[in-house]
mmCIF file of C-alpha atoms in Angstrom:
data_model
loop_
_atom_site.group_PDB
_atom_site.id
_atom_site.type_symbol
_atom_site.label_atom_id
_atom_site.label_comp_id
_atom_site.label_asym_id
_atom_site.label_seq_id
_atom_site.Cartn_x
_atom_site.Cartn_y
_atom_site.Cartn_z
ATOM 1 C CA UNK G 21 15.946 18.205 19.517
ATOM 2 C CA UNK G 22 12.577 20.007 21.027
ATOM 3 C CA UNK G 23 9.159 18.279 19.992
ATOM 4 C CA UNK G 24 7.974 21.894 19.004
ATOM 5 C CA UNK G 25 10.545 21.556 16.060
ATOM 6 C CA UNK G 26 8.194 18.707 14.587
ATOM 7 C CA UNK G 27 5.111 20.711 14.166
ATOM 8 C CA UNK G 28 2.971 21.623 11.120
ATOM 9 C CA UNK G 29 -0.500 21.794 10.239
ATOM 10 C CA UNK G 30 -2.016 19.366 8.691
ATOM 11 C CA UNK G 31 -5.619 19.974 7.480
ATOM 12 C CA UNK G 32 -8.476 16.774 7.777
ATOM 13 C CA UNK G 33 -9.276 17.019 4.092
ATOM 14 C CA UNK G 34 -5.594 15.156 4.006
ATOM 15 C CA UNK G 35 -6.318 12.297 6.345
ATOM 16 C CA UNK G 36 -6.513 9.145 4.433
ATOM 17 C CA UNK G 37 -10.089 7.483 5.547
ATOM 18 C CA UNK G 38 -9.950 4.902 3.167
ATOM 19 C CA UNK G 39 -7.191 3.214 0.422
ATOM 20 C CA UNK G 40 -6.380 4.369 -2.877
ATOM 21 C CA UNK G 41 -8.459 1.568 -5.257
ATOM 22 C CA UNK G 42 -4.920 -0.624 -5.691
ATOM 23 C CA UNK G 43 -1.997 -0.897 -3.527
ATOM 24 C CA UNK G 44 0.243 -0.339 -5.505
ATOM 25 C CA UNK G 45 -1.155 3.329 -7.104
ATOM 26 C CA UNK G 46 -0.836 5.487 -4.325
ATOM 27 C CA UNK G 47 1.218 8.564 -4.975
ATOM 28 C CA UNK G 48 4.802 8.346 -3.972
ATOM 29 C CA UNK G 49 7.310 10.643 -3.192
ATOM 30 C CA UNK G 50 11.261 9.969 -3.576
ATOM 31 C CA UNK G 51 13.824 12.112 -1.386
ATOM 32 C CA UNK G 52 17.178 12.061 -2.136
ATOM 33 C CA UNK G 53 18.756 12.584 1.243
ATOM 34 C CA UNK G 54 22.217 13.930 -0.099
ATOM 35 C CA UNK G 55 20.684 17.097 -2.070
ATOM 36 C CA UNK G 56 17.041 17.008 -0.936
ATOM 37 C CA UNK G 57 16.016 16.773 -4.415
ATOM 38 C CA UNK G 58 12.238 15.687 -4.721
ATOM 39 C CA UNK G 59 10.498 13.380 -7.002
ATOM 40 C CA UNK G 60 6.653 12.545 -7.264
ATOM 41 C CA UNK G 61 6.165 8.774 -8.403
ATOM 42 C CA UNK G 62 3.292 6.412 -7.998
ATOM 43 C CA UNK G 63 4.108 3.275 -5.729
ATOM 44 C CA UNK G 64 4.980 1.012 -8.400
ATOM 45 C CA UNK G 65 7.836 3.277 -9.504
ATOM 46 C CA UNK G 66 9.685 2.106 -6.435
ATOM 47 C CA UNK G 67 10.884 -0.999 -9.231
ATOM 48 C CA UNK G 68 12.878 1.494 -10.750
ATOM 49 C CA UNK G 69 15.398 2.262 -7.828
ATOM 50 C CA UNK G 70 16.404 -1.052 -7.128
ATOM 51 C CA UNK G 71 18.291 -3.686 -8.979
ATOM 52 C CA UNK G 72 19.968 -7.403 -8.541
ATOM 53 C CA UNK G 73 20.481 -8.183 -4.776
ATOM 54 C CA UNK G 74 19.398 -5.067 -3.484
ATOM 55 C CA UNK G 75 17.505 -6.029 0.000
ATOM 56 C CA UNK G 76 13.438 -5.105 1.307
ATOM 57 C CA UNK G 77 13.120 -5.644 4.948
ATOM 58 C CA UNK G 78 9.399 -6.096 5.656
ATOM 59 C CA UNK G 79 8.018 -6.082 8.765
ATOM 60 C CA UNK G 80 5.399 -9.602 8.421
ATOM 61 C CA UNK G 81 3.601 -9.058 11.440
ATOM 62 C CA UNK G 82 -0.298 -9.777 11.315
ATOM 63 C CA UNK G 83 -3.186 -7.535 12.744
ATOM 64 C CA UNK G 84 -5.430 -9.401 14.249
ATOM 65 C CA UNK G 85 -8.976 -7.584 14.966
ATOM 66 C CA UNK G 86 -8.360 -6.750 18.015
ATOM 67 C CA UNK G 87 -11.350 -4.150 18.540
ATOM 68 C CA UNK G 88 -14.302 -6.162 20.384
ATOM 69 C CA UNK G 89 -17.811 -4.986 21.585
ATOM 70 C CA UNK G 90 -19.413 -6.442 24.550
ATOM 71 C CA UNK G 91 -22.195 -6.136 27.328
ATOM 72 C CA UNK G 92 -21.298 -5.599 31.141
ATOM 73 C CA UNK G 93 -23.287 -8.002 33.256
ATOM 74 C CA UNK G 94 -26.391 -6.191 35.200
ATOM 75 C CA UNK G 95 -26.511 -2.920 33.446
ATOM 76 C CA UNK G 96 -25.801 -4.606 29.502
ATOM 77 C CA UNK G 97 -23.795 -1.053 29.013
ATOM 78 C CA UNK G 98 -21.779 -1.529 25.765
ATOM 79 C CA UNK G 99 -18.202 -1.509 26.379
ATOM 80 C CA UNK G 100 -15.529 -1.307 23.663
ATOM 81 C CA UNK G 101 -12.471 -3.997 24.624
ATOM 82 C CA UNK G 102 -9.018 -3.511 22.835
ATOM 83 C CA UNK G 103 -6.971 -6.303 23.007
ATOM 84 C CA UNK G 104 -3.201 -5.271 23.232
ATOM 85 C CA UNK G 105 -1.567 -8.732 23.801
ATOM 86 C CA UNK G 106 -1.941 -12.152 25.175
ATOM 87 C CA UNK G 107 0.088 -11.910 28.593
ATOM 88 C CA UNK G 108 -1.176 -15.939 29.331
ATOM 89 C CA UNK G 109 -2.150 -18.253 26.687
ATOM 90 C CA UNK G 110 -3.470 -21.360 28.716
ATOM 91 C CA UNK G 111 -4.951 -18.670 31.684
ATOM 92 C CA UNK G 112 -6.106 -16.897 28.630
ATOM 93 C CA UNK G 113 -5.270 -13.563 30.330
ATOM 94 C CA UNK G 114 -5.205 -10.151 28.113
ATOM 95 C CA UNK G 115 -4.138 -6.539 28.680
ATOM 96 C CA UNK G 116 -6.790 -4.557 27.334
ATOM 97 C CA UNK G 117 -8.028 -0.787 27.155
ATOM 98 C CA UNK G 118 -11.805 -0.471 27.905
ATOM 99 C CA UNK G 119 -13.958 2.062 27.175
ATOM 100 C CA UNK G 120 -15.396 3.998 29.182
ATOM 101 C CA UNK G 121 -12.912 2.536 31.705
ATOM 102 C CA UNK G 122 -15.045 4.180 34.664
ATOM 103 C CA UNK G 123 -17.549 1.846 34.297
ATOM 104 C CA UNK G 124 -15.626 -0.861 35.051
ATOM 105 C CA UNK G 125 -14.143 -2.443 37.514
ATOM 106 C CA UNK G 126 -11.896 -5.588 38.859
ATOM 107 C CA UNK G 127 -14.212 -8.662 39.436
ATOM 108 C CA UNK G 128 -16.899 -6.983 36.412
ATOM 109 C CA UNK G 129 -17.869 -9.683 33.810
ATOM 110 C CA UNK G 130 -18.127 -8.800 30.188
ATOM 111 C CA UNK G 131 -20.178 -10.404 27.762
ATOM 112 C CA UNK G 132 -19.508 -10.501 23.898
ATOM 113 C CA UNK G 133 -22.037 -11.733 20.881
ATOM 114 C CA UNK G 134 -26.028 -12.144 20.536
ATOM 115 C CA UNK G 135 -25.328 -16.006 22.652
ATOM 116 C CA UNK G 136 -22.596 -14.786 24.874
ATOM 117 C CA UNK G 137 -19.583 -16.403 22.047
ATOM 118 C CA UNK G 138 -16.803 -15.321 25.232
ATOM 119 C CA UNK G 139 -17.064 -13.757 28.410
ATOM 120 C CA UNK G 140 -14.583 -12.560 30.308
ATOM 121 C CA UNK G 141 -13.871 -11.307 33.982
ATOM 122 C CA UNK G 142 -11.610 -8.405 35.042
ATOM 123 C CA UNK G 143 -8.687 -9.605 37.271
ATOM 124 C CA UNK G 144 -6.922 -6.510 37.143
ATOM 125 C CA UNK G 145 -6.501 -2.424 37.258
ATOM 126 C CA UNK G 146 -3.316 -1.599 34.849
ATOM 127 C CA UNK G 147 -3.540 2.207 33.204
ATOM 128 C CA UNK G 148 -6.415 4.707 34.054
ATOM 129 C CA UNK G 149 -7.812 2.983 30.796
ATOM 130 C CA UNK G 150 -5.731 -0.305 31.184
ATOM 131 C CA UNK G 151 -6.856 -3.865 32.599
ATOM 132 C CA UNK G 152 -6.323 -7.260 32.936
ATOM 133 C CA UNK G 153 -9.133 -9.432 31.610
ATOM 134 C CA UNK G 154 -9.144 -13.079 31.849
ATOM 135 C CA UNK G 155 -11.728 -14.810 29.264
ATOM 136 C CA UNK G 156 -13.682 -17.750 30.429
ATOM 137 C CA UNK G 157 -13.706 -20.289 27.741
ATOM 138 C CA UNK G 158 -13.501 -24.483 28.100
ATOM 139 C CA UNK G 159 -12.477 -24.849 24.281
ATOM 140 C CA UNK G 160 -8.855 -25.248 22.096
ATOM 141 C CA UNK G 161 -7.092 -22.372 21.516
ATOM 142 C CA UNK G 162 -7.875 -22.488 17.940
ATOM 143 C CA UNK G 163 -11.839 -22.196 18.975
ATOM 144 C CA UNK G 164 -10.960 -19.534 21.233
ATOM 145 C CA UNK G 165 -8.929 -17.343 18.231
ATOM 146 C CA UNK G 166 -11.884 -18.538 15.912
ATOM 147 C CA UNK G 167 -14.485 -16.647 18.174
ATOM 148 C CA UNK G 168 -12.179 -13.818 18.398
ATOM 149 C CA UNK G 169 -12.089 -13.633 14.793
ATOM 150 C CA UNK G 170 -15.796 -13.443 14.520
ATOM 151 C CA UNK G 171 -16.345 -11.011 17.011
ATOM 152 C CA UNK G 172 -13.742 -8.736 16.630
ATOM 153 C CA UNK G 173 -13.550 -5.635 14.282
ATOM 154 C CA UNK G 174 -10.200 -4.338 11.925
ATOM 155 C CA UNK G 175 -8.531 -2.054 14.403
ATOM 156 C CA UNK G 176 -8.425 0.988 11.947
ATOM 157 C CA UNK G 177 -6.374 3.670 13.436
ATOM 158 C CA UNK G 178 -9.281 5.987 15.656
ATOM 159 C CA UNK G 179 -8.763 9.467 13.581
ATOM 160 C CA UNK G 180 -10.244 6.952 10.646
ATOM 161 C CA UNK G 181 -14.117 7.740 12.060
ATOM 162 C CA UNK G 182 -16.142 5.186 10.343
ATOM 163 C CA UNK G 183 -16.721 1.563 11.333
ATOM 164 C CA UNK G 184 -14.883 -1.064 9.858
ATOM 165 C CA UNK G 185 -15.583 -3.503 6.935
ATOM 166 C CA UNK G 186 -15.047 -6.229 5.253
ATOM 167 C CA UNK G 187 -12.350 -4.212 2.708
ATOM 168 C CA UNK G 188 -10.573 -3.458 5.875
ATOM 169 C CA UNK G 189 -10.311 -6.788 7.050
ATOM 170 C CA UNK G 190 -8.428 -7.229 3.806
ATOM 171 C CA UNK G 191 -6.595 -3.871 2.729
ATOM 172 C CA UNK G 192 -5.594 -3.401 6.633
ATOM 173 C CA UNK G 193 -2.960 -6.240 6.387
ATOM 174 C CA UNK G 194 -0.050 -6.453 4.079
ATOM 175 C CA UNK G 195 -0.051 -9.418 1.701
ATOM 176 C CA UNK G 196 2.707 -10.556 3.403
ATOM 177 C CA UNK G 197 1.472 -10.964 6.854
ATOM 178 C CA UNK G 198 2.412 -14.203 8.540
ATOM 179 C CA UNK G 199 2.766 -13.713 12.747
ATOM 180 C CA UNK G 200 -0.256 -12.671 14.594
ATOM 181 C CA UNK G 201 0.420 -10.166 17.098
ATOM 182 C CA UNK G 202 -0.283 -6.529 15.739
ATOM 183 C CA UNK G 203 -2.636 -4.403 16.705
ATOM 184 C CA UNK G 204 -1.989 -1.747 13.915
ATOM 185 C CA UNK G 205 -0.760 -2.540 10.820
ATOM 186 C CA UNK G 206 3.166 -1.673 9.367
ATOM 187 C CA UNK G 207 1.639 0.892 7.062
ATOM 188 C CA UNK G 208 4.570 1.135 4.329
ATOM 189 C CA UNK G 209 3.883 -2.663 3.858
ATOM 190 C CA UNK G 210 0.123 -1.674 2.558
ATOM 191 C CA UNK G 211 1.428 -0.385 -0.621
ATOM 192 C CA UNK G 212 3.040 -3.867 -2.070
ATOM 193 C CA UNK G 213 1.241 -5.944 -4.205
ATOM 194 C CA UNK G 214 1.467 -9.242 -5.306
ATOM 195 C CA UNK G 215 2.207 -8.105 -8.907
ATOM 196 C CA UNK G 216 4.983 -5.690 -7.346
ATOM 197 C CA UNK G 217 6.681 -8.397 -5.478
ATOM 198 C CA UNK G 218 7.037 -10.594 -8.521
ATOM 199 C CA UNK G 219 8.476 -7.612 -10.585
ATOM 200 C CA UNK G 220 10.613 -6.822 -7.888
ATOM 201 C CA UNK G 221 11.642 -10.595 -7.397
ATOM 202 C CA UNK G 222 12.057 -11.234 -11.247
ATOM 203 C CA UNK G 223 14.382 -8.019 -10.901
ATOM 204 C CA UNK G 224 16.645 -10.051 -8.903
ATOM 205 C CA UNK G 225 15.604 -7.902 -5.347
ATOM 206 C CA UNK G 226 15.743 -10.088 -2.209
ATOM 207 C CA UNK G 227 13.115 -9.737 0.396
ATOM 208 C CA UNK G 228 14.360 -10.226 4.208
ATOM 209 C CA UNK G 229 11.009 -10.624 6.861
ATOM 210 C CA UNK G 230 11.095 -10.009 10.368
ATOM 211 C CA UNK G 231 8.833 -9.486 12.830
ATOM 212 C CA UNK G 232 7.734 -6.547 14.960
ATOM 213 C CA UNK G 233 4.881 -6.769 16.660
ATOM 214 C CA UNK G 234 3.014 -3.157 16.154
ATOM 215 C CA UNK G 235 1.511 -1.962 19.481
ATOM 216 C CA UNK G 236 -0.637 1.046 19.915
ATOM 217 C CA UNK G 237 2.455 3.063 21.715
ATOM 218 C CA UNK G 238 2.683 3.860 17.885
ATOM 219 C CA UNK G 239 0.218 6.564 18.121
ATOM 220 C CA UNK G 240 1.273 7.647 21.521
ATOM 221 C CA UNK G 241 1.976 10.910 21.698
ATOM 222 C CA UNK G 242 4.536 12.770 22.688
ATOM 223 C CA UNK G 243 3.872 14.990 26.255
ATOM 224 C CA UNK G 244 7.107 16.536 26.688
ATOM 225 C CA UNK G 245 9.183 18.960 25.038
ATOM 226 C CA UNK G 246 12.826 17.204 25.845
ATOM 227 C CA UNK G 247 12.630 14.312 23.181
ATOM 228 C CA UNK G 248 15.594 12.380 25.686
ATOM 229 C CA UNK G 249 12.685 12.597 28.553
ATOM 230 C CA UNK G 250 10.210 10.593 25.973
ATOM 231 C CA UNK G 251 9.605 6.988 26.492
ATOM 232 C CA UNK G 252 8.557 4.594 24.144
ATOM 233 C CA UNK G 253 6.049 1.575 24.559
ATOM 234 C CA UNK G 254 7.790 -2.109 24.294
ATOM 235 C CA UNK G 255 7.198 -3.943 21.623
ATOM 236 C CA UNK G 256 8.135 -7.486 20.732
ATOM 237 C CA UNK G 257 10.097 -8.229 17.947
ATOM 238 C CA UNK G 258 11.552 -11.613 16.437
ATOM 239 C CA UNK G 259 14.740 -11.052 13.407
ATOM 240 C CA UNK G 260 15.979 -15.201 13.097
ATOM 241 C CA UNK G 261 19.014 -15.815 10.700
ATOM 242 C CA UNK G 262 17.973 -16.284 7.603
ATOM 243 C CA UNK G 263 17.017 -12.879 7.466
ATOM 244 C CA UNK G 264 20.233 -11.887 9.519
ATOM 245 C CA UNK G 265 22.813 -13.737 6.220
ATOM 246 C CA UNK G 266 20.379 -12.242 3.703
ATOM 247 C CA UNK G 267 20.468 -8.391 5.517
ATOM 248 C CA UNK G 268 25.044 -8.786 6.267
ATOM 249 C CA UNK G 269 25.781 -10.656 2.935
ATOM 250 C CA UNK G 270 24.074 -7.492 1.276
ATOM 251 C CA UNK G 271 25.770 -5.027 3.504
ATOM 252 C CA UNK G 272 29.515 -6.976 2.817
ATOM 253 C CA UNK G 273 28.258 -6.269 -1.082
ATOM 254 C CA UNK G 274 27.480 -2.485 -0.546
ATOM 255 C CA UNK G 275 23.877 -3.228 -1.669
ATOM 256 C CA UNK G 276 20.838 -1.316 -1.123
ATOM 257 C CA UNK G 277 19.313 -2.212 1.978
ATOM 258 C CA UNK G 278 15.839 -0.936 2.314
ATOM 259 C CA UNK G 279 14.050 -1.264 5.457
ATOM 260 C CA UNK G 280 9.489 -0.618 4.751
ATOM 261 C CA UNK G 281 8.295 1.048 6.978
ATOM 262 C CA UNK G 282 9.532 2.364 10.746
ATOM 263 C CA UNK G 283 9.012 -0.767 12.161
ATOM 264 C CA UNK G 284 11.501 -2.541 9.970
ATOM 265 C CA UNK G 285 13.608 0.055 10.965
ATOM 266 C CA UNK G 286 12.826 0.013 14.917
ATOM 267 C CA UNK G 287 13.704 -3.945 14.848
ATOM 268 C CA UNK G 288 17.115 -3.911 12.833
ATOM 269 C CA UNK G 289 18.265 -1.140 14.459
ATOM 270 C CA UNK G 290 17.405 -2.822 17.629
ATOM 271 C CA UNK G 291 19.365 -5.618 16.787
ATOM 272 C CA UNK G 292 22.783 -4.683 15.870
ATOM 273 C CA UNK G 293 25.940 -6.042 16.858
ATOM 274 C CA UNK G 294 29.602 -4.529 17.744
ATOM 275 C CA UNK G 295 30.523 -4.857 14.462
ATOM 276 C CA UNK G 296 27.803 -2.961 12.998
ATOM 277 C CA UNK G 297 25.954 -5.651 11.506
ATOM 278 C CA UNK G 298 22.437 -7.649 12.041
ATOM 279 C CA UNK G 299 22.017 -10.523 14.510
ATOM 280 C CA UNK G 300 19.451 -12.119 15.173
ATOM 281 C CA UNK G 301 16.742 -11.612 18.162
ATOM 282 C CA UNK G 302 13.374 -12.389 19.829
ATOM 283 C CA UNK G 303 13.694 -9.749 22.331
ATOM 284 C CA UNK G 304 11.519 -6.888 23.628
ATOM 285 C CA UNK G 305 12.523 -3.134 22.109
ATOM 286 C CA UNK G 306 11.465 0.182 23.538
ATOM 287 C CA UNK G 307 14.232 2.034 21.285
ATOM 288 C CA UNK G 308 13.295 5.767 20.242
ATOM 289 C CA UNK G 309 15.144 7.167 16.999
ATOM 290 C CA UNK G 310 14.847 10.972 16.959
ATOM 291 C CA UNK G 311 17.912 13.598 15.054
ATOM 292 C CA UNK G 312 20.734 12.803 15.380
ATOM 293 C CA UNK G 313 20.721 9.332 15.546
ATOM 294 C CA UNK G 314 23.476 7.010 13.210
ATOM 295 C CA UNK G 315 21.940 4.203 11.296
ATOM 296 C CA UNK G 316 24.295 0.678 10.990
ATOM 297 C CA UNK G 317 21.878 -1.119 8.798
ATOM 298 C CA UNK G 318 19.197 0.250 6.059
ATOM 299 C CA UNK G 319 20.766 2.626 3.456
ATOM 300 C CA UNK G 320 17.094 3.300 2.432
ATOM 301 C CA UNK G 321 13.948 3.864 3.705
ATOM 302 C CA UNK G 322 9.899 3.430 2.255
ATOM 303 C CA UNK G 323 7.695 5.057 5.009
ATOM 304 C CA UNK G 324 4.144 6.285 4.501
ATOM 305 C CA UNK G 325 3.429 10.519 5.948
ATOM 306 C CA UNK G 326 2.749 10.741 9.641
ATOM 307 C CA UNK G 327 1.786 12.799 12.257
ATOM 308 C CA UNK G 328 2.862 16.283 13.411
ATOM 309 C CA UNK G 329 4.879 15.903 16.591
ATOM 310 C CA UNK G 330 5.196 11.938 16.206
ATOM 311 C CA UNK G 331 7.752 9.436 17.003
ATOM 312 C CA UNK G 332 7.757 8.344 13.433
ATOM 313 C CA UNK G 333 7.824 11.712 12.096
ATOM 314 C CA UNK G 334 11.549 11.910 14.681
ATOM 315 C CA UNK G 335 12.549 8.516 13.247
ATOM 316 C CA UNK G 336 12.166 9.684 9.109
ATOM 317 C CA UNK G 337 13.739 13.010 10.277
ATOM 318 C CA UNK G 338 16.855 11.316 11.524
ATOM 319 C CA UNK G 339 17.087 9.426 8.803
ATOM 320 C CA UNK G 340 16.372 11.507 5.977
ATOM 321 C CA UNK G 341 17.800 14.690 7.458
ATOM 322 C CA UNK G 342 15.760 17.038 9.439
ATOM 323 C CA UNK G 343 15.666 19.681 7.251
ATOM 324 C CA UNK G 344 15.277 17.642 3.981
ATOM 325 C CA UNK G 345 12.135 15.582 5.790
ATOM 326 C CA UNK G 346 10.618 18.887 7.098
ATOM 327 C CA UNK G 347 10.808 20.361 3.370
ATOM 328 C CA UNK G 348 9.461 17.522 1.878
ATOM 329 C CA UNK G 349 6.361 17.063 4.215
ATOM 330 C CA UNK G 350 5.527 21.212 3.228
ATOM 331 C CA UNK G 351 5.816 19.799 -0.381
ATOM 332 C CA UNK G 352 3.397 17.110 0.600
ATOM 333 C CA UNK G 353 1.198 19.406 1.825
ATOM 334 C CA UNK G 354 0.973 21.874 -1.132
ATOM 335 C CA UNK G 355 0.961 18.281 -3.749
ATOM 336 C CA UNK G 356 -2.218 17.326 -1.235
ATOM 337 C CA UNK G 357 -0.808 13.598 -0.436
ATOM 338 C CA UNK G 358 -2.538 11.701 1.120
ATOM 339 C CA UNK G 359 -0.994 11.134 5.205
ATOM 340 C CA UNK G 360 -1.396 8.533 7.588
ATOM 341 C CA UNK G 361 -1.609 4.686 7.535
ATOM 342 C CA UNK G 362 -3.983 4.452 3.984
ATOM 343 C CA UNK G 363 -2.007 7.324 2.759
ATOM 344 C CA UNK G 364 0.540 7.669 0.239
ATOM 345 C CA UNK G 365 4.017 6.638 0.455
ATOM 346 C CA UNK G 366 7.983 8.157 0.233
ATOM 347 C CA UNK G 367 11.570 6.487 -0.431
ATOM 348 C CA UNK G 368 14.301 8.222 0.767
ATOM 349 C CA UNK G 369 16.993 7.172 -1.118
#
């Protein structure tokens, strides 16, 4: 498939800027992927599609606020920091974007908070926006994560043009978020509530977790019009095996197996074995899903609207059927849902 096949417009009054007031009220749509039939739900509805020892896979990855401000030594321009991931814990080395990246250069030292909290040196040139920083700090790990914590900022996706806060901090973060490692947040997962998961559990629905480490190769875009020429950004991802009997036992049964959110989806799909069922993993995956593409695990899918021309637009497309998704976003766009990671939500069932 061509990337020009994945284009519509999508006007700014439907970018999401902030949540709806509870999780679990934002609109959603359900696609039936065998007729394309259409149905406009709020979130909570989702209880009524699944029964006894039907299977969620959620993604319980944790943001951490990655997004840091801080002074270059001499000049005291401000420089924004993004910390992608730790590439040394006890050499406390990062790969980082920096902006603006021309103003700085290997051997520059960076200062961050009113009494210098960390400083940090550049060791490295990666990307025309990419380095390797290496903080300078005597203290536990734990001290060092605490000062991160206080000095960094929610990393809201960048089309979201106001600063963060402390709702963010909260409503950025699924209530389920256990492993630190994300840099944006598994968006479907936003929608659950605490209220929801104990309807759903009392239902008899079984929740599976693993663990995909959201990088910002999510909002990537796409440069080239032959979707097989498109590469993806690595990210890590961790599926152990209690997950892994939860996921097969469920697939033996014929269940529902619902994967929230594309990065469920990237990791199970990432881990499949020769028989076509879940193993488990703690393994690196740069796999791209794009039409046609056959699915071994999830029957089901809760995703929230994306992009025009984006990987996870190609990933709902080959799973819900090209045409079906395609249809169904023009529908979103005439019901005004709300798109992108505080937007509303759709099953395709």
């Amino acid at each position: 498939m061509k990337l020009s096949q994945f284009k519509f417009n999508l006007p700014e009054s439907l970018l999401a800027n902030n949540p709806a007031e509870n999780r679990d009220e934002a609109r959603l749509m359900v696609l039936h992927k065998d007729s394309g039939k259409i149905e406009h739900k709020i979130f909570k509805d989702v209880l009524g599609y699944f029964d006894d020892k039907d299977v969620m896979i959620l993604n319980n990855t944790k943001v951490f606020p990655a997004r840091l401000y801080g002074n270059k030594e001499k000049t005291g321009a401000t420089i924004e920091v993004f910390l992608l991931r730790e590439l040394n814990k006890e050499l406390r080395l990062w790969d980082v974007l920096v902006d603006p990246a021309r103003k700085i250069r290997v051997g520059n030292k960076l200062y961050f908070g009113d009494d210098d909290l960390l400083v940090a040196e550049v060791v490295d040139n990666t990307t025309s926006r990419g380095r390797t920083i290496r903080f300078l700090f005597d203290g536990t790990d734990e001290e060092f994560r605490k000062n991160v914590e206080i000095l960094g900022e929610t990393p809201l996706p960048k089309y979201i043009k106001r600063k963060a806060t402390a709702q963010d901090k909260e409503r950025y973060q699924t209530i389920y978020a256990k492993n630190e490692g994300a840099v944006a947040a598994p968006t479907a997962g936003l929608h659950f509530s605490r209220e929801l998961m104990k309807r759903l559990e009392l239902k008899g629905v079984e929740f599976a977790e693993v663990t995909l480490h959201v990088g910002l190769g999510t909002f990537r875009p796409v440069e080239v019009e032959d979707l097989t020429k498109h590469k993806m950004d690595s990210e890590q991802f961790i599926i152990e095996q209690p997950a892994v009997d939860t996921v097969n036992k469920a697939l033996e049964e014929k269940r529902r197996i619902c994967a929230v959110g594309t990065t469920s989806m990237r990791a199970i799909e990432s881990a499949v074995s020769s028989g076509r069922k879940l193993k488990p993993a703690n393994d690196w995956t740069s796999k791209f899903i794009f039409p046609p593409y056959d699915f071994s695990i999830a029957n089901c899918m809760i995703t929230n609207f994306h992009t025009p021309e984006s990987t996870l637009l190609m990933m709902v497309s080959a799973f819900g059927g090209y045409e079906n998704v395609m249809n169904a976003y023009q529908v979103a766009l005439k019901e005004k849902y709300r798109f992108y990671s505080y937007g509303d939500a759709m099953l395709i069932i």
